[in-house]
Amino acid sequence: VQLQASGGGLVQVGDSLRLSCAASVKSFTDYAMGWFRQEPGKEREFVAGLTKSGLTTFYGDSMMDRFAISRDNAKNMVYLQMNSLKSEDTAVYYCAATVEGYGTSVGDYDYWGQGTQVTVSS
């Protein structure tokens, strides 16, 4: 499984950004997917996840009101829509895949992308 995250960049407070993750895998629907983020010197934090079908989603603390995760199983893609961005959202964002039904912690995931930097400037 190879995961390629993209869509990060430098934005202003209040802006929106959509991250994408392309999965190179034989059967994308065999994997639940998730997004994490990590600031320098801090632990990787769960942002959002969704099940193999995409019908059920999960969010980290206080993420649900501004972030939305989705997947397109026909395109082997998972997305993270981020709205009303704040400076504290600045981090490297990682997509991840798990063969389990879903995951909300780092240890639940088997495969990781390389990360994409999101910087929110005030």
GROMACS .gro file of N, CA, C and O in nm:
model
  488
    1VAL      N    1   0.085  -0.119   0.000
    1VAL     CA    2   0.000   0.000   0.000
    1VAL      C    3   0.088   0.124   0.000
    1VAL      O    4   0.174   0.139   0.087
    2GLN      N    5   0.064   0.212  -0.095
    2GLN     CA    6   0.136   0.340  -0.097
    2GLN      C    7   0.035   0.453  -0.092
    2GLN      O    8  -0.066   0.449  -0.163
    3LEU      N    9   0.063   0.549  -0.006
    3LEU     CA   10  -0.027   0.662   0.012
    3LEU      C   11   0.048   0.791  -0.020
    3LEU      O   12   0.159   0.811   0.028
    4GLN      N   13  -0.016   0.876  -0.097
    4GLN     CA   14   0.045   1.002  -0.137
    4GLN      C   15  -0.048   1.115  -0.101
    4GLN      O   16  -0.153   1.133  -0.164
    5ALA      N   17  -0.010   1.191   0.000
    5ALA     CA   18  -0.090   1.306   0.043
    5ALA      C   19  -0.050   1.431  -0.032
    5ALA      O   20   0.068   1.450  -0.064
    6SER      N   21  -0.146   1.516  -0.057
    6SER     CA   22  -0.118   1.642  -0.127
    6SER      C   23  -0.222   1.746  -0.088
    6SER      O   24  -0.321   1.714  -0.021
    7GLY      N   25  -0.199   1.869  -0.130
    7GLY     CA   26  -0.296   1.975  -0.107
    7GLY      C   27  -0.261   2.072   0.003
    7GLY      O   28  -0.333   2.169   0.025
    8GLY      N   29  -0.153   2.045   0.075
    8GLY     CA   30  -0.112   2.137   0.179
    8GLY      C   31  -0.058   2.267   0.121
    8GLY      O   32  -0.039   2.280   0.000
    9GLY      N   33  -0.035   2.363   0.210
    9GLY     CA   34   0.020   2.489   0.164
    9GLY      C   35   0.010   2.595   0.271
    9GLY      O   36  -0.021   2.566   0.388
   10LEU      N   37   0.038   2.717   0.232
   10LEU     CA   38   0.031   2.832   0.322
   10LEU      C   39  -0.100   2.906   0.297
   10LEU      O   40  -0.127   2.949   0.185
   11VAL      N   41  -0.179   2.917   0.402
   11VAL     CA   42  -0.308   2.985   0.392
   11VAL      C   43  -0.323   3.083   0.507
   11VAL      O   44  -0.242   3.084   0.601
   12GLN      N   45  -0.427   3.164   0.501
   12GLN     CA   46  -0.455   3.262   0.605
   12GLN      C   47  -0.558   3.207   0.703
   12GLN      O   48  -0.637   3.118   0.670
   13VAL      N   49  -0.558   3.263   0.822
   13VAL     CA   50  -0.660   3.226   0.920
   13VAL      C   51  -0.799   3.251   0.858
   13VAL      O   52  -0.822   3.354   0.796
   14GLY      N   53  -0.886   3.152   0.875
   14GLY     CA   54  -1.021   3.162   0.822
   14GLY      C   55  -1.039   3.100   0.685
   14GLY      O   56  -1.152   3.080   0.640
   15ASP      N   57  -0.928   3.069   0.619
   15ASP     CA   58  -0.935   3.007   0.487
   15ASP      C   59  -0.977   2.861   0.496
   15ASP      O   60  -0.980   2.802   0.604
   16SER      N   61  -1.004   2.805   0.379
   16SER     CA   62  -1.034   2.663   0.367
   16SER      C   63  -0.926   2.596   0.283
   16SER      O   64  -0.861   2.660   0.200
   17LEU      N   65  -0.913   2.466   0.305
   17LEU     CA   66  -0.815   2.387   0.231
   17LEU      C   67  -0.866   2.245   0.222
   17LEU      O   68  -0.927   2.195   0.317
   18ARG      N   69  -0.842   2.181   0.108
   18ARG     CA   70  -0.879   2.041   0.096
   18ARG      C   71  -0.754   1.958   0.070
   18ARG      O   72  -0.683   1.981  -0.029
   19LEU      N   73  -0.730   1.865   0.157
   19LEU     CA   74  -0.619   1.771   0.139
   19LEU      C   75  -0.670   1.648   0.066
   19LEU      O   76  -0.784   1.606   0.084
   20SER      N   77  -0.583   1.591  -0.014
   20SER     CA   78  -0.614   1.469  -0.086
   20SER      C   79  -0.511   1.362  -0.055
   20SER      O   80  -0.395   1.393  -0.027
   21CYS      N   81  -0.554   1.239  -0.062
   21CYS     CA   82  -0.463   1.127  -0.043
   21CYS      C   83  -0.496   1.021  -0.148
   21CYS      O   84  -0.608   0.971  -0.152
   22ALA      N   85  -0.399   0.993  -0.231
   22ALA     CA   86  -0.415   0.891  -0.334
   22ALA      C   87  -0.356   0.760  -0.285
   22ALA      O   88  -0.241   0.757  -0.240
   23ALA      N   89  -0.431   0.655  -0.295
   23ALA     CA   90  -0.386   0.524  -0.249
   23ALA      C   91  -0.356   0.433  -0.367
   23ALA      O   92  -0.439   0.416  -0.457
   24SER      N   93  -0.235   0.380  -0.366
   24SER     CA   94  -0.196   0.281  -0.466
   24SER      C   95  -0.211   0.145  -0.401
   24SER      O   96  -0.125   0.102  -0.323
   25VAL      N   97  -0.322   0.080  -0.430
   25VAL     CA   98  -0.355  -0.045  -0.361
   25VAL      C   99  -0.447  -0.124  -0.451
   25VAL      O  100  -0.525  -0.068  -0.529
   26LYS      N  101  -0.439  -0.256  -0.439
   26LYS     CA  102  -0.518  -0.342  -0.526
   26LYS      C  103  -0.667  -0.329  -0.499
   26LYS      O  104  -0.748  -0.320  -0.591
   27SER      N  105  -0.702  -0.325  -0.371
   27SER     CA  106  -0.843  -0.316  -0.334
   27SER      C  107  -0.860  -0.210  -0.226
   27SER      O  108  -0.843  -0.237  -0.107
   28PHE      N  109  -0.895  -0.092  -0.268
   28PHE     CA  110  -0.903   0.022  -0.176
   28PHE      C  111  -1.006   0.000  -0.066
   28PHE      O  112  -0.988   0.043   0.048
   29THR      N  113  -1.113  -0.068  -0.100
   29THR     CA  114  -1.220  -0.087  -0.002
   29THR      C  115  -1.185  -0.190   0.105
   29THR      O  116  -1.265  -0.215   0.194
   30ASP      N  117  -1.066  -0.247   0.100
   30ASP     CA  118  -1.018  -0.335   0.207
   30ASP      C  119  -0.963  -0.255   0.325
   30ASP      O  120  -0.926  -0.314   0.427
   31TYR      N  121  -0.957  -0.122   0.309
   31TYR     CA  122  -0.891  -0.039   0.409
   31TYR      C  123  -0.980   0.074   0.459
   31TYR      O  124  -1.041   0.146   0.380
   32ALA      N  125  -0.984   0.085   0.590
   32ALA     CA  126  -1.035   0.208   0.650
   32ALA      C  127  -0.924   0.312   0.643
   32ALA      O  128  -0.806   0.278   0.644
   33MET      N  129  -0.964   0.438   0.637
   33MET     CA  130  -0.867   0.544   0.616
   33MET      C  131  -0.875   0.650   0.725
   33MET      O  132  -0.980   0.666   0.790
   34GLY      N  133  -0.767   0.721   0.742
   34GLY     CA  134  -0.766   0.826   0.843
   34GLY      C  135  -0.668   0.936   0.811
   34GLY      O  136  -0.580   0.920   0.726
   35TRP      N  137  -0.688   1.047   0.878
   35TRP     CA  138  -0.595   1.160   0.872
   35TRP      C  139  -0.545   1.191   1.013
   35TRP      O  140  -0.623   1.190   1.109
   36PHE      N  141  -0.417   1.217   1.021
   36PHE     CA  142  -0.353   1.258   1.145
   36PHE      C  143  -0.274   1.385   1.117
   36PHE      O  144  -0.247   1.418   1.001
   37ARG      N  145  -0.234   1.452   1.223
   37ARG     CA  146  -0.147   1.566   1.205
   37ARG      C  147  -0.042   1.568   1.317
   37ARG      O  148  -0.065   1.512   1.425
   38GLN      N  149   0.068   1.634   1.287
   38GLN     CA  150   0.176   1.638   1.385
   38GLN      C  151   0.249   1.771   1.377
   38GLN      O  152   0.294   1.812   1.269
   39GLU      N  153   0.260   1.834   1.491
   39GLU     CA  154   0.339   1.956   1.505
   39GLU      C  155   0.478   1.917   1.554
   39GLU      O  156   0.495   1.814   1.620
   40PRO      N  157   0.578   1.999   1.525
   40PRO     CA  158   0.714   1.968   1.570
   40PRO      C  159   0.720   1.948   1.721
   40PRO      O  160   0.666   2.028   1.797
   41GLY      N  161   0.783   1.839   1.761
   41GLY     CA  162   0.800   1.812   1.903
   41GLY      C  163   0.678   1.757   1.973
   41GLY      O  164   0.682   1.734   2.095
   42LYS      N  165   0.571   1.733   1.898
   42LYS     CA  166   0.449   1.680   1.959
   42LYS      C  167   0.414   1.545   1.900
   42LYS      O  168   0.462   1.507   1.794
   43GLU      N  169   0.327   1.474   1.969
   43GLU     CA  170   0.282   1.344   1.920
   43GLU      C  171   0.185   1.362   1.803
   43GLU      O  172   0.118   1.464   1.790
   44ARG      N  173   0.179   1.259   1.723
   44ARG     CA  174   0.087   1.260   1.611
   44ARG      C  175  -0.056   1.251   1.665
   44ARG      O  176  -0.087   1.170   1.752
   45GLU      N  177  -0.144   1.335   1.611
   45GLU     CA  178  -0.280   1.351   1.664
   45GLU      C  179  -0.383   1.306   1.562
   45GLU      O  180  -0.374   1.341   1.443
   46PHE      N  181  -0.481   1.231   1.608
   46PHE     CA  182  -0.589   1.186   1.521
   46PHE      C  183  -0.677   1.304   1.482
   46PHE      O  184  -0.724   1.379   1.567
   47VAL      N  185  -0.704   1.317   1.354
   47VAL     CA  186  -0.790   1.423   1.303
   47VAL      C  187  -0.926   1.368   1.264
   47VAL      O  188  -1.029   1.414   1.310
   48ALA      N  189  -0.925   1.268   1.177
   48ALA     CA  190  -1.051   1.212   1.127
   48ALA      C  191  -1.026   1.076   1.065
   48ALA      O  192  -0.915   1.047   1.018
   49GLY      N  193  -1.131   0.994   1.063
   49GLY     CA  194  -1.121   0.863   1.001
   49GLY      C  195  -1.256   0.822   0.946
   49GLY      O  196  -1.358   0.880   0.982
   50LEU      N  197  -1.252   0.725   0.858
   50LEU     CA  198  -1.378   0.672   0.808
   50LEU      C  199  -1.362   0.525   0.773
   50LEU      O  200  -1.252   0.477   0.745
   51THR      N  201  -1.474   0.457   0.774
   51THR     CA  202  -1.475   0.313   0.750
   51THR      C  203  -1.452   0.281   0.603
   51THR      O  204  -1.443   0.370   0.518
   52LYS      N  205  -1.443   0.153   0.574
   52LYS     CA  206  -1.411   0.109   0.438
   52LYS      C  207  -1.516   0.155   0.338
   52LYS      O  208  -1.484   0.188   0.224
   53SER      N  209  -1.638   0.156   0.380
   53SER     CA  210  -1.746   0.200   0.291
   53SER      C  211  -1.755   0.352   0.283
   53SER      O  212  -1.812   0.407   0.189
   54GLY      N  213  -1.702   0.418   0.386
   54GLY     CA  214  -1.714   0.562   0.395
   54GLY      C  215  -1.843   0.608   0.460
   54GLY      O  216  -1.866   0.728   0.474
   55LEU      N  217  -1.924   0.513   0.505
   55LEU     CA  218  -2.055   0.550   0.559
   55LEU      C  219  -2.046   0.602   0.702
   55LEU      O  220  -2.137   0.673   0.748
   56THR      N  221  -1.941   0.566   0.772
   56THR     CA  222  -1.925   0.610   0.911
   56THR      C  223  -1.794   0.685   0.924
   56THR      O  224  -1.689   0.639   0.876
   57THR      N  225  -1.802   0.800   0.988
   57THR     CA  226  -1.684   0.884   1.006
   57THR      C  227  -1.658   0.907   1.154
   57THR      O  228  -1.748   0.897   1.237
   58PHE      N  229  -1.533   0.939   1.185
   58PHE     CA  230  -1.490   0.963   1.322
   58PHE      C  231  -1.400   1.086   1.322
   58PHE      O  232  -1.325   1.107   1.226
   59TYR      N  233  -1.407   1.161   1.430
   59TYR     CA  234  -1.328   1.283   1.437
   59TYR      C  235  -1.258   1.294   1.571
   59TYR      O  236  -1.311   1.250   1.674
   60GLY      N  237  -1.143   1.358   1.568
   60GLY     CA  238  -1.073   1.390   1.692
   60GLY      C  239  -1.147   1.499   1.767
   60GLY      O  240  -1.241   1.561   1.714
   61ASP      N  241  -1.104   1.521   1.888
   61ASP     CA  242  -1.167   1.623   1.971
   61ASP      C  243  -1.171   1.757   1.900
   61ASP      O  244  -1.070   1.804   1.849
   62SER      N  245  -1.287   1.817   1.894
   62SER     CA  246  -1.312   1.951   1.837
   62SER      C  247  -1.278   1.962   1.689
   62SER      O  248  -1.258   2.071   1.637
   63MET      N  249  -1.271   1.850   1.620
   63MET     CA  250  -1.241   1.853   1.476
   63MET      C  251  -1.368   1.856   1.391
   63MET      O  252  -1.369   1.906   1.280
   64MET      N  253  -1.473   1.798   1.444
   64MET     CA  254  -1.592   1.775   1.361
   64MET      C  255  -1.656   1.905   1.314
   64MET      O  256  -1.716   1.910   1.206
   65ASP      N  257  -1.646   2.011   1.392
   65ASP     CA  258  -1.717   2.133   1.355
   65ASP      C  259  -1.653   2.204   1.236
   65ASP      O  260  -1.720   2.285   1.169
   66ARG      N  261  -1.526   2.174   1.204
   66ARG     CA  262  -1.460   2.245   1.095
   66ARG      C  263  -1.403   2.153   0.987
   66ARG      O  264  -1.374   2.199   0.877
   67PHE      N  265  -1.385   2.026   1.019
   67PHE     CA  266  -1.322   1.932   0.924
   67PHE      C  267  -1.423   1.828   0.879
   67PHE      O  268  -1.512   1.790   0.953
   68ALA      N  269  -1.402   1.780   0.756
   68ALA     CA  270  -1.487   1.674   0.703
   68ALA      C  271  -1.402   1.579   0.621
   68ALA      O  272  -1.330   1.621   0.530
   69ILE      N  273  -1.413   1.452   0.653
   69ILE     CA  274  -1.340   1.349   0.580
   69ILE      C  275  -1.435   1.278   0.485
   69ILE      O  276  -1.554   1.259   0.516
   70SER      N  277  -1.384   1.241   0.370
   70SER     CA  278  -1.465   1.167   0.272
   70SER      C  279  -1.372   1.079   0.188
   70SER      O  280  -1.250   1.096   0.191
   71ARG      N  281  -1.431   0.987   0.117
   71ARG     CA  282  -1.352   0.902   0.028
   71ARG      C  283  -1.428   0.877  -0.100
   71ARG      O  284  -1.552   0.878  -0.102
   72ASP      N  285  -1.353   0.854  -0.205
   72ASP     CA  286  -1.409   0.816  -0.335
   72ASP      C  287  -1.349   0.681  -0.370
   72ASP      O  288  -1.234   0.673  -0.415
   73ASN      N  289  -1.423   0.577  -0.346
   73ASN     CA  290  -1.369   0.442  -0.364
   73ASN      C  291  -1.345   0.409  -0.511
   73ASN      O  292  -1.266   0.321  -0.543
   74ALA      N  293  -1.412   0.479  -0.600
   74ALA     CA  294  -1.389   0.456  -0.743
   74ALA      C  295  -1.255   0.513  -0.789
   74ALA      O  296  -1.197   0.466  -0.888
   75LYS      N  297  -1.205   0.613  -0.715
   75LYS     CA  298  -1.080   0.679  -0.753
   75LYS      C  299  -0.965   0.647  -0.658
   75LYS      O  300  -0.854   0.699  -0.675
   76ASN      N  301  -0.991   0.565  -0.558
   76ASN     CA  302  -0.889   0.533  -0.456
   76ASN      C  303  -0.838   0.660  -0.388
   76ASN      O  304  -0.717   0.677  -0.369
   77MET      N  305  -0.928   0.747  -0.351
   77MET     CA  306  -0.892   0.875  -0.293
   77MET      C  307  -0.963   0.896  -0.159
   77MET      O  308  -1.077   0.853  -0.141
   78VAL      N  309  -0.896   0.965  -0.070
   78VAL     CA  310  -0.958   1.011   0.054
   78VAL      C  311  -0.925   1.159   0.067
   78VAL      O  312  -0.817   1.203   0.027
   79TYR      N  313  -1.020   1.233   0.121
   79TYR     CA  314  -1.007   1.378   0.129
   79TYR      C  315  -1.028   1.427   0.271
   79TYR      O  316  -1.097   1.363   0.351
   80LEU      N  317  -0.970   1.542   0.300
   80LEU     CA  318  -0.996   1.610   0.426
   80LEU      C  319  -1.026   1.756   0.392
   80LEU      O  320  -0.936   1.829   0.351
   81GLN      N  321  -1.151   1.794   0.407
   81GLN     CA  322  -1.191   1.932   0.387
   81GLN      C  323  -1.175   2.006   0.519
   81GLN      O  324  -1.232   1.964   0.620
   82MET      N  325  -1.098   2.113   0.517
   82MET     CA  326  -1.072   2.190   0.638
   82MET      C  327  -1.122   2.332   0.617
   82MET      O  328  -1.079   2.400   0.523
   83ASN      N  329  -1.210   2.375   0.704
   83ASN     CA  330  -1.269   2.508   0.693
   83ASN      C  331  -1.234   2.592   0.815
   83ASN      O  332  -1.196   2.539   0.919
   84SER      N  333  -1.247   2.723   0.800
   84SER     CA  334  -1.222   2.816   0.911
   84SER      C  335  -1.091   2.784   0.981
   84SER      O  336  -1.086   2.770   1.104
   85LEU      N  337  -0.987   2.774   0.904
   85LEU     CA  338  -0.858   2.731   0.959
   85LEU      C  339  -0.805   2.830   1.061
   85LEU      O  340  -0.822   2.952   1.049
   86LYS      N  341  -0.740   2.774   1.162
   86LYS     CA  342  -0.681   2.852   1.270
   86LYS      C  343  -0.530   2.830   1.269
   86LYS      O  344  -0.480   2.731   1.215
   87SER      N  345  -0.459   2.919   1.334
   87SER     CA  346  -0.313   2.906   1.338
   87SER      C  347  -0.271   2.775   1.405
   87SER      O  348  -0.170   2.715   1.368
   88GLU      N  349  -0.352   2.728   1.499
   88GLU     CA  350  -0.318   2.604   1.568
   88GLU      C  351  -0.340   2.480   1.483
   88GLU      O  352  -0.307   2.369   1.526
   89ASP      N  353  -0.395   2.497   1.363
   89ASP     CA  354  -0.407   2.385   1.270
   89ASP      C  355  -0.277   2.362   1.193
   89ASP      O  356  -0.267   2.266   1.116
   90THR      N  357  -0.182   2.449   1.211
   90THR     CA  358  -0.054   2.434   1.143
   90THR      C  359   0.014   2.305   1.187
   90THR      O  360   0.036   2.283   1.306
   91ALA      N  361   0.047   2.221   1.091
   91ALA     CA  362   0.106   2.090   1.120
   91ALA      C  363   0.135   2.019   0.989
   91ALA      O  364   0.093   2.065   0.881
   92VAL      N  365   0.204   1.907   0.999
   92VAL     CA  366   0.214   1.815   0.887
   92VAL      C  367   0.097   1.717   0.898
   92VAL      O  368   0.075   1.660   1.004
   93TYR      N  369   0.026   1.702   0.789
   93TYR     CA  370  -0.092   1.616   0.787
   93TYR      C  371  -0.058   1.487   0.714
   93TYR      O  372  -0.003   1.490   0.603
   94TYR      N  373  -0.095   1.375   0.776
   94TYR     CA  374  -0.065   1.243   0.722
   94TYR      C  375  -0.194   1.167   0.696
   94TYR      O  376  -0.285   1.170   0.779
   95CYS      N  377  -0.198   1.097   0.585
   95CYS     CA  378  -0.307   1.002   0.567
   95CYS      C  379  -0.255   0.863   0.600
   95CYS      O  380  -0.135   0.835   0.591
   96ALA      N  381  -0.346   0.778   0.641
   96ALA     CA  382  -0.309   0.645   0.686
   96ALA      C  383  -0.419   0.545   0.650
   96ALA      O  384  -0.535   0.584   0.631
   97ALA      N  385  -0.379   0.420   0.642
   97ALA     CA  386  -0.472   0.313   0.607
   97ALA      C  387  -0.461   0.199   0.706
   97ALA      O  388  -0.351   0.169   0.756
   98THR      N  389  -0.573   0.136   0.732
   98THR     CA  390  -0.575   0.021   0.822
   98THR      C  391  -0.666  -0.087   0.767
   98THR      O  392  -0.769  -0.058   0.706
   99VAL      N  393  -0.626  -0.212   0.791
   99VAL     CA  394  -0.712  -0.324   0.751
   99VAL      C  395  -0.823  -0.348   0.852
   99VAL      O  396  -0.916  -0.424   0.826
  100GLU      N  397  -0.814  -0.283   0.967
  100GLU     CA  398  -0.920  -0.293   1.066
  100GLU      C  399  -1.043  -0.216   1.019
  100GLU      O  400  -1.038  -0.144   0.921
  101GLY      N  401  -1.152  -0.231   1.093
  101GLY     CA  402  -1.276  -0.165   1.054
  101GLY      C  403  -1.268  -0.013   1.059
  101GLY      O  404  -1.327   0.057   0.977
  102TYR      N  405  -1.194   0.036   1.157
  102TYR     CA  406  -1.171   0.178   1.171
  102TYR      C  407  -1.058   0.198   1.271
  102TYR      O  408  -1.018   0.104   1.341
  103GLY      N  409  -1.009   0.319   1.280
  103GLY     CA  410  -0.903   0.346   1.377
  103GLY      C  411  -0.904   0.491   1.420
  103GLY      O  412  -0.934   0.580   1.340
  104THR      N  413  -0.869   0.514   1.545
  104THR     CA  414  -0.862   0.650   1.597
  104THR      C  415  -0.730   0.679   1.665
  104THR      O  416  -0.711   0.789   1.721
  105SER      N  417  -0.637   0.585   1.660
  105SER     CA  418  -0.507   0.610   1.718
  105SER      C  419  -0.398   0.564   1.622
  105SER      O  420  -0.423   0.485   1.530
  106VAL      N  421  -0.278   0.615   1.644
  106VAL     CA  422  -0.167   0.584   1.555
  106VAL      C  423  -0.145   0.434   1.542
  106VAL      O  424  -0.124   0.381   1.432
  107GLY      N  425  -0.155   0.363   1.653
  107GLY     CA  426  -0.129   0.219   1.651
  107GLY      C  427  -0.231   0.137   1.576
  107GLY      O  428  -0.207   0.021   1.546
  108ASP      N  429  -0.344   0.198   1.543
  108ASP     CA  430  -0.447   0.126   1.468
  108ASP      C  431  -0.415   0.114   1.320
  108ASP      O  432  -0.475   0.034   1.250
  109TYR      N  433  -0.322   0.197   1.272
  109TYR     CA  434  -0.298   0.208   1.129
  109TYR      C  435  -0.171   0.136   1.085
  109TYR      O  436  -0.071   0.135   1.156
  110ASP      N  437  -0.179   0.076   0.968
  110ASP     CA  438  -0.072  -0.008   0.917
  110ASP      C  439   0.017   0.064   0.815
  110ASP      O  440   0.134   0.029   0.800
  111TYR      N  441  -0.039   0.159   0.744
  111TYR     CA  442   0.033   0.223   0.635
  111TYR      C  443   0.017   0.375   0.646
  111TYR      O  444  -0.091   0.424   0.680
  112TRP      N  445   0.125   0.444   0.610
  112TRP     CA  446   0.128   0.589   0.624
  112TRP      C  447   0.181   0.655   0.498
  112TRP      O  448   0.274   0.603   0.435
  113GLY      N  449   0.125   0.770   0.465
  113GLY     CA  450   0.179   0.853   0.359
  113GLY      C  451   0.291   0.940   0.411
  113GLY      O  452   0.325   0.937   0.530
  114GLN      N  453   0.348   1.022   0.324
  114GLN     CA  454   0.466   1.098   0.359
  114GLN      C  455   0.433   1.230   0.429
  114GLN      O  456   0.521   1.293   0.483
  115GLY      N  457   0.308   1.272   0.428
  115GLY     CA  458   0.270   1.395   0.494
  115GLY      C  459   0.272   1.515   0.402
  115GLY      O  460   0.349   1.522   0.306
  116THR      N  461   0.184   1.609   0.432
  116THR     CA  462   0.179   1.734   0.357
  116THR      C  463   0.168   1.849   0.458
  116THR      O  464   0.091   1.841   0.554
  117GLN      N  465   0.248   1.952   0.439
  117GLN     CA  466   0.254   2.061   0.536
  117GLN      C  467   0.140   2.159   0.516
  117GLN      O  468   0.116   2.206   0.403
  118VAL      N  469   0.073   2.190   0.624
  118VAL     CA  470  -0.029   2.295   0.625
  118VAL      C  471   0.019   2.403   0.721
  118VAL      O  472   0.046   2.376   0.838
  119THR      N  473   0.029   2.524   0.671
  119THR     CA  474   0.070   2.637   0.753
  119THR      C  475  -0.039   2.744   0.745
  119THR      O  476  -0.073   2.789   0.636
  120VAL      N  477  -0.090   2.779   0.862
  120VAL     CA  478  -0.196   2.878   0.869
  120VAL      C  479  -0.137   3.004   0.932
  120VAL      O  480  -0.096   3.003   1.047
  121SER      N  481  -0.136   3.109   0.855
  121SER     CA  482  -0.073   3.232   0.898
  121SER      C  483  -0.178   3.335   0.940
  121SER      O  484  -0.282   3.349   0.876
  122SER      N  485  -0.147   3.404   1.047
  122SER     CA  486  -0.235   3.511   1.093
  122SER      C  487  -0.184   3.646   1.044
  122SER      O  488  -0.246   3.747   1.068
   0.00000   0.00000   0.00000
